[in-house]
Each structure stands twice: as structure tokens, then as C-alpha cells.
mmCIF file of C-alpha atoms in Angstrom:
data_model
loop_
_atom_site.group_PDB
_atom_site.id
_atom_site.type_symbol
_atom_site.label_atom_id
_atom_site.label_comp_id
_atom_site.label_asym_id
_atom_site.label_seq_id
_atom_site.Cartn_x
_atom_site.Cartn_y
_atom_site.Cartn_z
ATOM 1 C CA ASN S 6 -0.094 -0.271 0.195
ATOM 2 C CA ALA S 7 1.404 3.178 -0.874
ATOM 3 C CA GLY S 8 -1.483 5.309 1.840
ATOM 4 C CA VAL S 9 -1.320 9.028 1.346
ATOM 5 C CA THR S 10 -0.028 10.240 -1.348
ATOM 6 C CA GLN S 11 0.099 13.817 -2.761
ATOM 7 C CA THR S 12 1.116 15.633 -4.477
ATOM 8 C CA PRO S 13 2.724 18.459 -5.537
ATOM 9 C CA LYS S 14 5.589 18.659 -2.575
ATOM 10 C CA PHE S 15 5.648 22.027 -3.662
ATOM 11 C CA GLN S 16 4.347 24.525 -5.121
ATOM 12 C CA VAL S 17 4.683 28.710 -5.704
ATOM 13 C CA LEU S 18 1.384 30.599 -6.934
ATOM 14 C CA LYS S 19 0.846 34.059 -7.978
ATOM 15 C CA THR S 20 -2.354 35.883 -6.446
ATOM 16 C CA GLY S 21 -5.862 35.214 -8.408
ATOM 17 C CA GLN S 22 -4.066 31.861 -10.068
ATOM 18 C CA SER S 23 -5.894 29.034 -10.282
ATOM 19 C CA MET S 24 -4.707 25.067 -9.221
ATOM 20 C CA THR S 25 -5.461 21.209 -7.229
ATOM 21 C CA LEU S 26 -4.504 19.629 -4.713
ATOM 22 C CA GLN S 27 -4.192 16.554 -4.967
ATOM 23 C CA CYS S 28 -4.735 13.833 -2.716
ATOM 24 C CA ALA S 29 -5.390 9.819 -3.199
ATOM 25 C CA GLN S 30 -5.341 6.526 -0.643
ATOM 26 C CA ASP S 31 -5.285 3.118 -1.408
ATOM 27 C CA MET S 32 -7.027 1.543 2.149
ATOM 28 C CA ASN S 33 -10.951 2.348 0.489
ATOM 29 C CA HIS S 34 -11.520 4.494 3.623
ATOM 30 C CA GLU S 35 -14.508 6.265 3.517
ATOM 31 C CA TYR S 36 -13.572 9.239 5.893
ATOM 32 C CA MET S 37 -10.865 12.462 4.339
ATOM 33 C CA SER S 38 -9.716 15.460 5.257
ATOM 34 C CA TRP S 39 -7.769 18.492 4.154
ATOM 35 C CA TYR S 40 -5.657 19.900 7.208
ATOM 36 C CA ARG S 41 -3.754 23.546 6.960
ATOM 37 C CA GLN S 42 -0.419 24.179 8.915
ATOM 38 C CA ASP S 43 0.406 27.179 9.689
ATOM 39 C CA PRO S 44 3.098 28.644 12.348
ATOM 40 C CA GLY S 45 1.627 28.838 15.754
ATOM 41 C CA MET S 46 -1.789 27.723 15.346
ATOM 42 C CA GLY S 47 -1.422 23.828 14.289
ATOM 43 C CA LEU S 48 -2.637 21.820 11.955
ATOM 44 C CA ARG S 49 -6.360 23.423 11.282
ATOM 45 C CA LEU S 50 -9.140 21.595 9.074
ATOM 46 C CA ILE S 51 -10.142 23.200 5.851
ATOM 47 C CA HIS S 52 -12.483 20.716 4.676
ATOM 48 C CA TYR S 53 -13.863 16.870 4.555
ATOM 49 C CA SER S 54 -15.326 14.190 3.073
ATOM 50 C CA VAL S 55 -17.388 11.093 4.747
ATOM 51 C CA GLY S 56 -17.624 9.250 1.832
ATOM 52 C CA ALA S 57 -17.884 9.770 -2.286
ATOM 53 C CA GLY S 58 -20.356 12.402 -3.151
ATOM 54 C CA ILE S 59 -20.122 14.181 -0.314
ATOM 55 C CA THR S 60 -18.070 16.822 1.282
ATOM 56 C CA ASP S 61 -18.562 19.319 4.112
ATOM 57 C CA GLN S 62 -16.756 22.238 5.540
ATOM 58 C CA GLY S 63 -14.374 22.479 8.641
ATOM 59 C CA GLU S 64 -12.928 25.332 10.077
ATOM 60 C CA VAL S 65 -11.420 27.369 8.117
ATOM 61 C CA PRO S 66 -13.457 26.465 4.301
ATOM 62 C CA ASN S 67 -12.794 29.986 2.497
ATOM 63 C CA GLY S 68 -11.628 29.994 -0.100
ATOM 64 C CA TYR S 69 -11.318 26.597 -1.061
ATOM 65 C CA ASN S 70 -13.318 23.926 -2.986
ATOM 66 C CA VAL S 71 -13.125 19.922 -2.739
ATOM 67 C CA SER S 72 -15.343 17.384 -4.288
ATOM 68 C CA ARG S 73 -15.344 13.418 -3.942
ATOM 69 C CA SER S 74 -15.966 11.622 -7.238
ATOM 70 C CA THR S 75 -14.676 8.623 -6.038
ATOM 71 C CA THR S 76 -13.613 6.885 -2.206
ATOM 72 C CA GLU S 77 -9.709 7.495 -2.740
ATOM 73 C CA ASP S 78 -9.471 10.527 -4.097
ATOM 74 C CA PHE S 79 -10.306 13.757 -2.284
ATOM 75 C CA PRO S 80 -8.694 17.106 -4.468
ATOM 76 C CA LEU S 81 -8.594 20.261 -2.652
ATOM 77 C CA ARG S 82 -8.715 23.637 -5.190
ATOM 78 C CA LEU S 83 -7.937 27.098 -4.804
ATOM 79 C CA LEU S 84 -10.091 28.881 -7.156
ATOM 80 C CA SER S 85 -7.889 32.066 -6.659
ATOM 81 C CA ALA S 86 -5.072 32.030 -4.774
ATOM 82 C CA ALA S 87 -4.233 34.592 -2.092
ATOM 83 C CA PRO S 88 -1.142 35.350 -0.198
ATOM 84 C CA SER S 89 -3.122 34.306 3.111
ATOM 85 C CA GLN S 90 -3.008 30.722 1.144
ATOM 86 C CA THR S 91 0.722 30.845 1.993
ATOM 87 C CA SER S 92 0.357 27.144 3.750
ATOM 88 C CA VAL S 93 1.859 23.021 4.343
ATOM 89 C CA TYR S 94 -1.204 21.450 2.924
ATOM 90 C CA PHE S 95 -1.868 17.707 4.822
ATOM 91 C CA CYS S 96 -4.410 15.245 4.012
ATOM 92 C CA ALA S 97 -5.266 12.904 5.702
ATOM 93 C CA SER S 98 -7.655 9.493 5.865
ATOM 94 C CA LYS S 99 -9.252 7.926 8.321
ATOM 95 C CA GLY S 100 -10.206 4.402 8.797
ATOM 96 C CA ARG S 101 -12.346 2.565 11.182
ATOM 97 C CA GLY S 102 -11.363 2.549 14.374
ATOM 98 C CA PRO S 103 -10.123 5.507 16.318
ATOM 99 C CA TYR S 104 -6.665 5.313 16.627
ATOM 100 C CA GLU S 105 -6.227 4.911 12.435
ATOM 101 C CA GLN S 106 -5.721 8.819 10.814
ATOM 102 C CA TYR S 107 -2.766 8.553 8.052
ATOM 103 C CA PHE S 108 -1.307 12.057 6.694
ATOM 104 C CA GLY S 109 0.228 12.081 3.568
ATOM 105 C CA PRO S 110 3.515 13.969 3.719
ATOM 106 C CA GLY S 111 2.345 17.133 2.591
ATOM 107 C CA THR S 112 2.128 20.387 0.351
ATOM 108 C CA ARG S 113 3.965 23.319 0.600
ATOM 109 C CA LEU S 114 2.107 26.049 -0.824
ATOM 110 C CA THR S 115 3.684 29.813 -1.514
ATOM 111 C CA VAL S 116 1.735 32.355 -3.000
ATOM 112 C CA THR S 117 2.980 35.514 -4.186
ATOM 113 C CA ALA T 25 -16.687 23.310 20.082
ATOM 114 C CA GLN T 26 -13.308 21.913 21.193
ATOM 115 C CA THR T 27 -10.056 24.058 21.582
ATOM 116 C CA VAL T 28 -6.702 22.713 22.547
ATOM 117 C CA THR T 29 -4.048 24.796 24.035
ATOM 118 C CA GLN T 30 -0.061 23.760 24.173
ATOM 119 C CA SER T 31 1.585 26.440 26.113
ATOM 120 C CA GLN T 32 4.846 25.795 25.886
ATOM 121 C CA PRO T 33 6.373 27.184 21.500
ATOM 122 C CA GLU T 34 9.571 25.655 22.399
ATOM 123 C CA MET T 35 11.212 23.672 24.379
ATOM 124 C CA SER T 36 14.865 21.535 24.934
ATOM 125 C CA VAL T 37 16.717 18.740 26.518
ATOM 126 C CA GLN T 38 20.197 17.731 27.057
ATOM 127 C CA GLU T 39 20.247 13.893 25.734
ATOM 128 C CA ALA T 40 19.361 11.072 28.071
ATOM 129 C CA GLU T 41 17.088 13.224 30.425
ATOM 130 C CA THR T 42 13.448 13.588 31.232
ATOM 131 C CA VAL T 43 11.106 16.096 29.534
ATOM 132 C CA THR T 44 7.372 16.620 30.083
ATOM 133 C CA LEU T 45 4.935 18.730 27.167
ATOM 134 C CA SER T 46 2.013 20.111 28.546
ATOM 135 C CA CYS T 47 -1.556 20.209 26.743
ATOM 136 C CA THR T 48 -4.830 21.411 27.938
ATOM 137 C CA TYR T 49 -8.009 20.907 26.426
ATOM 138 C CA ASP T 50 -11.382 22.399 26.710
ATOM 139 C CA THR T 51 -14.715 20.134 25.277
ATOM 140 C CA SER T 52 -18.480 19.407 27.033
ATOM 141 C CA GLU T 53 -18.045 16.631 25.862
ATOM 142 C CA ASN T 54 -17.674 13.370 28.351
ATOM 143 C CA ASN T 55 -15.899 10.489 26.132
ATOM 144 C CA TYR T 56 -13.658 11.888 23.403
ATOM 145 C CA TYR T 57 -9.973 10.506 22.838
ATOM 146 C CA LEU T 58 -6.257 12.524 22.896
ATOM 147 C CA PHE T 59 -3.411 12.589 21.503
ATOM 148 C CA TRP T 60 0.303 13.285 20.566
ATOM 149 C CA TYR T 61 1.509 13.786 17.057
ATOM 150 C CA LYS T 62 4.969 13.971 16.238
ATOM 151 C CA GLN T 63 6.326 16.480 13.724
ATOM 152 C CA PRO T 64 10.437 15.908 12.794
ATOM 153 C CA PRO T 65 11.793 18.100 9.852
ATOM 154 C CA SER T 66 10.972 15.498 6.939
ATOM 155 C CA ARG T 67 7.252 17.092 7.578
ATOM 156 C CA GLN T 68 5.429 13.820 7.892
ATOM 157 C CA MET T 69 2.394 13.475 11.249
ATOM 158 C CA ILE T 70 3.346 10.581 14.037
ATOM 159 C CA LEU T 71 1.259 9.125 15.317
ATOM 160 C CA VAL T 72 2.989 8.493 19.358
ATOM 161 C CA ILE T 73 0.352 8.148 21.784
ATOM 162 C CA ARG T 74 -2.795 8.042 22.478
ATOM 163 C CA GLN T 75 -5.450 7.659 25.510
ATOM 164 C CA GLU T 76 -9.194 7.109 25.668
ATOM 165 C CA ALA T 77 -11.044 9.475 28.171
ATOM 166 C CA TYR T 78 -12.469 7.038 29.739
ATOM 167 C CA LYS T 79 -9.682 4.610 30.878
ATOM 168 C CA GLN T 80 -8.275 5.999 33.603
ATOM 169 C CA GLN T 81 -4.663 4.021 33.391
ATOM 170 C CA ASN T 82 -2.322 6.563 31.864
ATOM 171 C CA ALA T 83 -1.277 5.500 28.463
ATOM 172 C CA THR T 84 2.477 4.551 27.937
ATOM 173 C CA GLU T 85 4.470 3.662 24.532
ATOM 174 C CA ASN T 86 8.315 2.527 25.508
ATOM 175 C CA ARG T 87 9.687 5.931 26.411
ATOM 176 C CA PHE T 88 6.641 7.760 25.917
ATOM 177 C CA SER T 89 3.811 8.200 28.881
ATOM 178 C CA VAL T 90 1.495 10.525 29.162
ATOM 179 C CA ASN T 91 -0.618 12.403 32.346
ATOM 180 C CA PHE T 92 -4.058 12.804 32.388
ATOM 181 C CA GLN T 93 -5.870 14.238 34.467
ATOM 182 C CA LYS T 94 -9.679 14.690 33.190
ATOM 183 C CA ALA T 95 -10.955 16.684 35.186
ATOM 184 C CA ALA T 96 -8.073 19.748 35.038
ATOM 185 C CA LYS T 97 -8.477 18.639 31.116
ATOM 186 C CA SER T 98 -4.892 18.369 31.220
ATOM 187 C CA PHE T 99 -2.823 15.918 28.671
ATOM 188 C CA SER T 100 1.300 16.377 29.631
ATOM 189 C CA LEU T 101 3.355 14.212 27.028
ATOM 190 C CA LYS T 102 6.269 12.685 28.926
ATOM 191 C CA ILE T 103 9.757 11.818 27.385
ATOM 192 C CA SER T 104 12.363 9.743 28.886
ATOM 193 C CA ASP T 105 16.027 8.931 28.227
ATOM 194 C CA SER T 106 15.452 11.622 24.903
ATOM 195 C CA GLN T 107 17.285 10.558 22.275
ATOM 196 C CA LEU T 108 18.539 12.959 19.446
ATOM 197 C CA GLY T 109 15.972 11.434 17.164
ATOM 198 C CA ASP T 110 13.042 13.077 19.912
ATOM 199 C CA THR T 111 13.829 16.397 17.909
ATOM 200 C CA ALA T 112 10.560 17.922 15.966
ATOM 201 C CA MET T 113 7.351 19.394 16.636
ATOM 202 C CA TYR T 114 5.121 18.074 19.070
ATOM 203 C CA PHE T 115 1.220 17.940 18.436
ATOM 204 C CA CYS T 116 -1.448 17.335 20.629
ATOM 205 C CA ALA T 117 -4.746 16.838 19.449
ATOM 206 C CA PHE T 118 -8.388 15.503 20.435
ATOM 207 C CA MET T 119 -11.356 13.928 18.640
ATOM 208 C CA SER T 120 -14.443 13.149 19.786
ATOM 209 C CA PRO T 121 -16.085 8.939 19.524
ATOM 210 C CA ALA T 122 -18.047 8.075 17.206
ATOM 211 C CA GLY T 123 -21.488 9.906 17.135
ATOM 212 C CA GLY T 124 -20.002 13.154 18.405
ATOM 213 C CA THR T 125 -19.762 16.231 16.763
ATOM 214 C CA SER T 126 -16.153 15.862 16.172
ATOM 215 C CA TYR T 127 -15.863 12.480 14.961
ATOM 216 C CA GLY T 128 -13.178 12.035 12.809
ATOM 217 C CA LYS T 129 -11.560 15.344 13.072
ATOM 218 C CA LEU T 130 -8.871 16.515 15.105
ATOM 219 C CA THR T 131 -8.210 19.472 16.409
ATOM 220 C CA PHE T 132 -4.731 20.415 16.889
ATOM 221 C CA GLY T 133 -2.854 23.115 19.716
ATOM 222 C CA GLN T 134 -0.330 25.410 18.351
ATOM 223 C CA GLY T 135 2.866 23.124 18.637
ATOM 224 C CA THR T 136 5.735 22.930 20.736
ATOM 225 C CA ILE T 137 9.277 22.580 19.215
ATOM 226 C CA LEU T 138 12.040 20.323 20.728
ATOM 227 C CA THR T 139 14.964 19.823 20.231
ATOM 228 C CA VAL T 140 17.419 17.816 22.364
ATOM 229 C CA HIS T 141 20.576 18.291 22.544
ATOM 230 C CA PRO T 142 23.774 16.271 22.389
#
């Protein structure tokens, strides 16, 4: 199993550009989520999904869109990037047990 | 909503010594899960230890142990015999149990950077 994979690992965008951060898992997990990590603030939940076709907002959803057309994939879209979205982004998937939370390697995004 | 607070932005310890990282949280739920995650410079999030709130016994994983004080809503991490490889950012995190409003969603503290000196 590859676990949770994220692409790209690094990305630089200009203000106003759009892009999609990719996330995939091969563990057949129903629950997937996106977090952003900022200095002094820990990780904060952006969006999550409890299964294909079902998504919901987390703590900091503004400026981000998600969709879940398959169990495996959960992409995060930035429609018009802003400098405030400069951060490290983590995708995670969760198995049935309460302790089974698997994180991807993260994407460092810089918006200039 | 739950909140998690780590009041120590940075800590340092000498190799082979013991260090304790603090975490407090606020919740109105009676049952929940608490976690400590380690994030080394590689950025990978690694689960260190976990605690179920309904268990009175403190969790232990090798050199890592917790002091869980439910009434005080405190969940500290003790690292014994510190090693250079323990140098990392450590996050405390909260999750509701199945059926709870925040099941599956982790609420993280701000993190504590731990440096182990040789």
C-alpha cells in the first residue's frame, strides 16, 4: 500500500492563479480530510468527506473547494490564490478505528 | 467546539534526560480521544501515543507516557531518556468518539518545538 499520497510536494503560485492539490489513498477509507498548517496555529481543518459524494466544511473553508467523486481521491481546489493561503497542506484519511488516521507527506504552497 | 492549547512554543532537553510537554483542552464531552503527534523536519505526521478519556490508566508507549488529568482537562507528554531523534515539533490533538460531533476531525494545539541537545 502506498498509503496517502499528495502531489505536488512544493508549489509557488501568483496571486489570483488557480490550482488543485491532489490527494489519493489506497486503503479504501471512507473518511478523508484536508488540513493546513501555519506557524503558531497548529493544523486546522479545511474540508472533510465521510464518503464519495459527501463533503463538508471544516474550521477554515473559505477560498477552498473540494469534491469526492471516488473513495480514493479527494482533491483540494484553490480558485483564486491569495497570499493568506501560503501554508503547508496535509491530506489525511481515516480508517474505521479511532486511531487510524493517516497523513500524507504534505504540500508546501507559497502564494506571491 | 473543542479547543486545545499548548503553552510552550519551544522546549529543550539534554540527551538521556526527561522532558514533559504540556497540553490543556476544553470540551463539554465526557468521552473523547487525545493524541500526541510528532512532526520531524521531514514534515511527516507520526502518531506517538493516544488516550481514551474513559480509561483512567495513563497510556505508555516505550519511552513515551502521558499524564492524563480528566477533571483538569490536562494531557501532558513525558519523554524519558531523550534521544537526538526525538527532536521535532509535537502536537497535542483531540477527537470526539464515534457519534460525536467531531468524530474523525482532529483539533490540534499550536505545537511545541522540542530540541534534544547532545
